XYZ file of C-alpha atoms in Angstrom:
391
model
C 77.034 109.419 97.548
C 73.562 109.269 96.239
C 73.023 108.993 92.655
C 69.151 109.060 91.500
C 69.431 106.808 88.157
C 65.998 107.240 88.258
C 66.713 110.579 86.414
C 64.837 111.315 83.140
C 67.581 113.361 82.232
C 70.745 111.605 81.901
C 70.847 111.717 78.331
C 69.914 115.227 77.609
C 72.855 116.724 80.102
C 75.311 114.625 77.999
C 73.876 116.721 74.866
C 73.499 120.192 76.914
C 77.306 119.988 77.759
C 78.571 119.312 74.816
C 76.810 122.245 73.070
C 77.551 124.451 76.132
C 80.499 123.302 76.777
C 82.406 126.508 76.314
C 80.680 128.307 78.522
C 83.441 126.794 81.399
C 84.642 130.536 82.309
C 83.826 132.642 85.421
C 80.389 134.141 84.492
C 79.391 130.614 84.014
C 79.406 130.799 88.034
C 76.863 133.500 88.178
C 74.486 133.056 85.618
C 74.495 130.909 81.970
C 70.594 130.702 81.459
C 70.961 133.734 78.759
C 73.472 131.495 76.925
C 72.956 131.211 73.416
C 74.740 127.738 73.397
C 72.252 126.706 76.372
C 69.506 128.131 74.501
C 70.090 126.140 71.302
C 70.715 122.875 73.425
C 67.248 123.645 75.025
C 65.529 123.607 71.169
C 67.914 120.355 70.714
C 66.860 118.889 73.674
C 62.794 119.628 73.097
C 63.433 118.214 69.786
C 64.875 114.803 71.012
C 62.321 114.440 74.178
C 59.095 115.271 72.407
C 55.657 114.745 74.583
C 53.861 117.613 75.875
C 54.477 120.532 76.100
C 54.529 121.223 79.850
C 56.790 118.004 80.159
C 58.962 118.984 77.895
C 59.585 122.477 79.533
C 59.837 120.752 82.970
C 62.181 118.451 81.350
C 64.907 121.155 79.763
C 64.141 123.092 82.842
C 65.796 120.657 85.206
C 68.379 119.828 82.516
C 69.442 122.847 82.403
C 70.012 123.616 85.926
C 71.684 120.427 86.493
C 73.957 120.895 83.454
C 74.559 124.597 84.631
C 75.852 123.104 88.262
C 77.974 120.864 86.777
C 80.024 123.091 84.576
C 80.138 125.499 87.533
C 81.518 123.226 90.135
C 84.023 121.643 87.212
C 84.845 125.718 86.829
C 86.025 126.218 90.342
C 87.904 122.675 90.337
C 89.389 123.460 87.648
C 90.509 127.155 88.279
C 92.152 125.844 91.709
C 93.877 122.448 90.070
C 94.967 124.829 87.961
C 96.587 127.171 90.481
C 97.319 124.048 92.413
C 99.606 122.845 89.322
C 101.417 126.328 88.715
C 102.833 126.382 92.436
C 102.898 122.906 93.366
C 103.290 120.617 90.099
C 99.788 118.802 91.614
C 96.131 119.148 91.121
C 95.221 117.935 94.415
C 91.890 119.467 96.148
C 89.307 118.493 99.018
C 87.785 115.471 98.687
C 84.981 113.166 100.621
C 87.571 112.058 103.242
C 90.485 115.496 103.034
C 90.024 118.799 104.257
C 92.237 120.926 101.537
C 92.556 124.455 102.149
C 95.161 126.900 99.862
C 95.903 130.457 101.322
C 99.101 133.226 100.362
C 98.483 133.131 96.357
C 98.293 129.207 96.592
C 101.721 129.329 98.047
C 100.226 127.754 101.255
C 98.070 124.499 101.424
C 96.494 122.653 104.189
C 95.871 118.502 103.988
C 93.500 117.288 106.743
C 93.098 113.757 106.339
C 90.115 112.661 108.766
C 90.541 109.018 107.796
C 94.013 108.575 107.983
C 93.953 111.245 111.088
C 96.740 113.262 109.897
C 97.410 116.501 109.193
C 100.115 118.353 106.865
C 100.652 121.781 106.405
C 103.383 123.410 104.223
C 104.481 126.641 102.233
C 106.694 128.076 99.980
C 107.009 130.846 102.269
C 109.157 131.195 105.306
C 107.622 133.600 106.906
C 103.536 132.393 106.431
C 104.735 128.572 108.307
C 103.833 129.827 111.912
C 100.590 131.754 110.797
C 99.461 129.326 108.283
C 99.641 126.112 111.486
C 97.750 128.706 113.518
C 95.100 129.251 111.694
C 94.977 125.131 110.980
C 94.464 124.539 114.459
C 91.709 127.395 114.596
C 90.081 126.806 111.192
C 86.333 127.196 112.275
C 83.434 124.886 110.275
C 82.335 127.629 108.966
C 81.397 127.105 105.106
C 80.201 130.827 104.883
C 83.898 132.152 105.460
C 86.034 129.071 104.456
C 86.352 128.343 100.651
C 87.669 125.240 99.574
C 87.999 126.616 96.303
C 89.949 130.068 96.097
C 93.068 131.176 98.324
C 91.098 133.002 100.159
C 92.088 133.650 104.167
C 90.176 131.719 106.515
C 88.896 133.925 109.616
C 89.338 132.207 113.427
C 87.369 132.956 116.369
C 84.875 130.586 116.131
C 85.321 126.911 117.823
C 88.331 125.317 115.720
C 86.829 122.512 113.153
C 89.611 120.259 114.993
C 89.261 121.320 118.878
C 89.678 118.184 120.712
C 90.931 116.518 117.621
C 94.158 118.028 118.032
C 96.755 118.553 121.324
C 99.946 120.412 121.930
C 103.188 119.107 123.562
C 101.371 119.604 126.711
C 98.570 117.532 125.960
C 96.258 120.107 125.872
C 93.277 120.928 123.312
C 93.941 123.723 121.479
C 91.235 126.403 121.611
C 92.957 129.861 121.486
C 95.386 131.701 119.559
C 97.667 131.548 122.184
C 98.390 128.158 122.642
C 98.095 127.457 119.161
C 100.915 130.012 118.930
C 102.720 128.208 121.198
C 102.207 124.845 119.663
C 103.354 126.378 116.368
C 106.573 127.707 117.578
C 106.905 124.056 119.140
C 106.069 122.118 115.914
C 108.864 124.506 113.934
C 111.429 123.813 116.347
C 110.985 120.156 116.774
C 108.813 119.222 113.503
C 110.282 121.333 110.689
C 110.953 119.309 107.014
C 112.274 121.103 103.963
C 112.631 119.477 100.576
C 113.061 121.152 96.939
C 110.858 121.926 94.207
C 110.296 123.497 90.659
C 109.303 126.798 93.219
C 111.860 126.944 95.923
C 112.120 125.255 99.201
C 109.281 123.959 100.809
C 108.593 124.333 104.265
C 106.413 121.970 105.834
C 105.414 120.214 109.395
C 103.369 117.059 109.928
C 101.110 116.406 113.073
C 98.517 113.239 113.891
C 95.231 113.535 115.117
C 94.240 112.114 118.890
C 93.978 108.334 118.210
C 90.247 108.330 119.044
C 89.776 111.481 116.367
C 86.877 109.611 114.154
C 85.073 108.972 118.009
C 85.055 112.008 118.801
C 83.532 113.858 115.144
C 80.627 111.749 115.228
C 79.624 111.642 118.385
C 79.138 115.763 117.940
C 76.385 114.748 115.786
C 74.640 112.209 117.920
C 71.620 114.518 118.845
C 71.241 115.431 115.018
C 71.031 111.839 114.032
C 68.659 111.164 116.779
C 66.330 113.574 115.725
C 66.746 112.735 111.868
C 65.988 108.776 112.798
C 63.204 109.253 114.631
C 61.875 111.694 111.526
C 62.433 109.417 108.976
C 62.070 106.468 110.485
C 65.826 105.254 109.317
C 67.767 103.304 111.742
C 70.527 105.170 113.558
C 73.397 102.641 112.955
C 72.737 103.369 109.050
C 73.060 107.355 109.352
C 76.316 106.768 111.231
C 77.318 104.084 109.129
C 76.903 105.894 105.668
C 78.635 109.289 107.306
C 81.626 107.474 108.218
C 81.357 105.575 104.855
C 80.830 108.733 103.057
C 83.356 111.279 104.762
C 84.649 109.664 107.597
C 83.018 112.625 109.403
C 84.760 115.220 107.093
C 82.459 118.471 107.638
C 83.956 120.297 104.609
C 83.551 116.893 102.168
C 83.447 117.352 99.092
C 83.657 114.759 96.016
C 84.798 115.045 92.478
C 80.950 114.291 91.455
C 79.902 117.647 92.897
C 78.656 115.821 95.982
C 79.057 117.897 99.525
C 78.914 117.352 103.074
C 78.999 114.271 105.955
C 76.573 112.295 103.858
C 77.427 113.454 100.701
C 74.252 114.909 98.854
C 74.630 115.736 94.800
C 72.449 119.011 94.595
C 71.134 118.352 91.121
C 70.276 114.443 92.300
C 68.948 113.505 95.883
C 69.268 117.285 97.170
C 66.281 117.688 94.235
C 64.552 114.725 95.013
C 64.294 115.703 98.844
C 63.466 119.210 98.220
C 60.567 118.191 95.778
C 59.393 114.961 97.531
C 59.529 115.868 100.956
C 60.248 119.265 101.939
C 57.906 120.464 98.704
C 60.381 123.158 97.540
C 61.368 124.286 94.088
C 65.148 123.933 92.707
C 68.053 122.403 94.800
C 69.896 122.675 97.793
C 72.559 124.712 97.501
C 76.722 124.225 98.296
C 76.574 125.791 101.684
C 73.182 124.512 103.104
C 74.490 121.155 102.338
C 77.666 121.941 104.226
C 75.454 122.855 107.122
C 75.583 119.175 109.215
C 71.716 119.242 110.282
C 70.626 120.293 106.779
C 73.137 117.458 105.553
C 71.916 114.404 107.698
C 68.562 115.711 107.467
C 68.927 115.411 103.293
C 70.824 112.313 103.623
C 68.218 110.474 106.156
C 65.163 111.932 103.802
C 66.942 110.775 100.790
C 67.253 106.773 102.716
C 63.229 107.300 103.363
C 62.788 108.135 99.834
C 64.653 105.145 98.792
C 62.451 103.004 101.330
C 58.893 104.077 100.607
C 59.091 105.395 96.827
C 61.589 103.583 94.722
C 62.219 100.623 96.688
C 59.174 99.890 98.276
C 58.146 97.095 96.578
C 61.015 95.251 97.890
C 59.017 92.488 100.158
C 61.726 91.306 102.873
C 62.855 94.258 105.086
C 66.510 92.868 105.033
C 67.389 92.315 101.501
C 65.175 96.306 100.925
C 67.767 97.140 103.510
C 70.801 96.147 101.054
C 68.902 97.601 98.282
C 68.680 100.794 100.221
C 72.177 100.998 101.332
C 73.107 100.126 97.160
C 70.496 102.368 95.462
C 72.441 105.520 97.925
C 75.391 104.905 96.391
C 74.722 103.709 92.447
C 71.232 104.730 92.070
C 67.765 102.500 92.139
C 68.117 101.935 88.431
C 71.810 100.143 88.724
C 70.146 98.455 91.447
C 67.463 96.804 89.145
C 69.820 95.679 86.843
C 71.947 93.598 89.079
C 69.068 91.385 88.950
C 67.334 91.801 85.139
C 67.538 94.748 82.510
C 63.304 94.650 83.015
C 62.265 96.117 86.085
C 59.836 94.508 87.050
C 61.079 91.138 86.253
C 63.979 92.823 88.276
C 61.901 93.255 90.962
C 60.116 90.213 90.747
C 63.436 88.066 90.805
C 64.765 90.747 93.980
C 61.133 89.293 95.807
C 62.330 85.864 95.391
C 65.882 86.093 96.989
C 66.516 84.847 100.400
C 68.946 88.394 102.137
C 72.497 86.224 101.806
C 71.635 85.593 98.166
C 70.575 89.102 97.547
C 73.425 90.737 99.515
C 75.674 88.276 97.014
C 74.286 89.544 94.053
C 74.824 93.080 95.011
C 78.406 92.931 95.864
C 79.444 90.251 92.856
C 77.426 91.324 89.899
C 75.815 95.082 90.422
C 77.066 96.987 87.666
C 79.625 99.074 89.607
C 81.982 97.837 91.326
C 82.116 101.513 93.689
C 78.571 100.087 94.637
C 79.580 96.598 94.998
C 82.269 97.536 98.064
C 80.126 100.181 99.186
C 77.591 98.075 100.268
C 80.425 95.725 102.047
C 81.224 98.568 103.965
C 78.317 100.596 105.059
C 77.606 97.057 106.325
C 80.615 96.608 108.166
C 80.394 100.161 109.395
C 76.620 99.301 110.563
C 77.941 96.662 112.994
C 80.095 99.262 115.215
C 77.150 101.520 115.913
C 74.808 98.207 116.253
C 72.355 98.631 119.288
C 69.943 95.867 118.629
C 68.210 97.882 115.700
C 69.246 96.166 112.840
């Protein structure tokens, strides 16, 4: 996911959430800015940044907002582990790669894994088994109606999120209710598992995805990334390559780090930078426009040309900027620097004399987190299947 190191105000959100820490209840999610606890870690942090005036506004200003988005997404997390833990004796939630969905009280959870390609759906009611595998094989992408983070019903009607992902005993895609019906009443005849826990019997089925599932999810964005490449100017093979890297083509991912979507945008990070640098709009993108897959790969892609002709661009040979690129999306230009030297520009200067095999060695042996280190390793190795003589 990308993480602009580049930020000014690393420092001051550490401070901001200690102070407003407490503020981790529900109104948190619709408005803190009237806190008193924000408002004396704004006079703490104008104290500690110093400079003008304007700056220092600007400064607190973003701080706040990012600090604010933080303790609200960590406020829905932690309202569902918590749920999650009362029913199930697990905190377990969506992530980059896992569709999780809870309905019935939290009595009823969904586990979509799109890298693994299978998908588990169980209850501590009977009776909700049959409608809750229904409504898994018609679960929409719709992130306006479907709410990772409450137990709130998901609506059908739309194209199912797994249509051609899925098939019955017949072989058939499933597309209606009917056959989905069908295929329930199939999977609890043949399929059905019960165990015991703290909460009763659990009822649960288990059903893989079509073997070419990961084909056939990005391939329904090919016309997106087309248009995004050509925008940009960012090879193709690198879109796909960081998607599948990021999500495996998830459509509902979402990360631990507050990062959503196929490419995995943080709002307060890269969604800012792309809305300020490029699309010249104030604040941040929000959850759902980042769930949206063109406003996602179009982020993403902008984010990669940011990268390429603002914090990277002095990078001299187009292959070892490439590495950089694919690094600095993941851990941030800053952690990219300091592979080579704490200064940056003797950083930079060193980066200028590297043949790409040295560079690419650096990056994956000595960059200063290993997450970025194998990232790069496979965003490269992910590059190679959608090669087409661009890279």
């Amino acid at each position: 996911m990308p993480d602009n190191s580049e930020s000014r105000f690393d420092a001051c959100i550490k401070k901001t959430r200690r102070i407003a820490g407490f503020c981790l209840i529900i109104p948190l999610l619709s408005s803190c800015s009237n806190n008193a606890a924000v408002n004396h870690a704004t006079n703490v942090v104008i104290r500690e940044l110093g400079g003008p005036v304007a700056d220092v506004y600007s400064t607190v200003q973003t701080a706040q907002s990012i600090q604010k988005d933080v303790i609200a997404f960590e406020a829905l997390v932690r309202i569902l582990t918590t749920e999650a833990r009362v029913n199930w004796g697990d905190e377990k939630s969506a992530s980059n790669k896992e569709y999780v969905k809870y309905t019935n009280n939290y009595r009823t959870r969904v586990f979509v894994n799109f890298e693994q390609g299978k998908v588990h759906v169980e209850t501590l009611d009977r009776q909700d088994l049959k409608h809750a595998i229904i409504v898994t094989l018609l679960t929409p992408y719709n992130p306006d109606e479907v709410d990772l983070f409450s137990d709130k019903a998901v609506p059908i009607g739309e194209e199912p999120m797994l249509y051609g992902q899925v098939v019955d005993q017949q072989g058939k895609p499933i597309r209606w209710e009917w056959r989905a019906s069908q295929f329930a009443d199939y999977l609890m005849d043949n399929q059905l598992v019960t165990r015991s826990s703290a909460k009763g019997t659990v009822y649960s089925i288990d059903l893989d995805l079509v073997g070419d599932h990961l084909i056939k999810r990005q391939y329904q964005y090919a016309s997106i990334v087309r248009q995004m490449s050509q925008r940009y100017k960012i090879k193709e093979s690198l879109i796909y390559a960081i998607m599948r890297t990021e999500s495996s083509f998830n459509p509902y991912a979402v990360s631990h780090a507050n990062a959503y979507g196929l490419m995995q945008i943080i709002p307060s990070t890269a969604g800012r930078d792309v809305f300020k640098l490029v699309k010249r709009r104030n604040g941040q993108p929000s959850r759902n426009y980042l769930f949206n897959p063109s406003n996602n790969i179009d982020a993403g892609t902008a984010y990669l040309h940011i990268l390429e002709t603002r914090y990277l661009k002095n990078v001299r040979d187009p292959l070892v900027r490439h590495y950089a690129i694919i690094s600095a999306y993941n851990g941030g230009t800053g952690n990219v620097l300091k592979t080579f030297h704490s200064n940056r520009t003797r950083a930079m200067a060193i980066l200028n004399q590297m043949e790409p095999e040295e560079a690419f060695w650096a990056l994956t042996r000595k960059h200063p987190k290993q997450e970025s280190r194998n990232y790069l390793k496979k965003v490269t190795k992910a590059q190679k299947d959608f090669y087409k003589g661009d890279v």
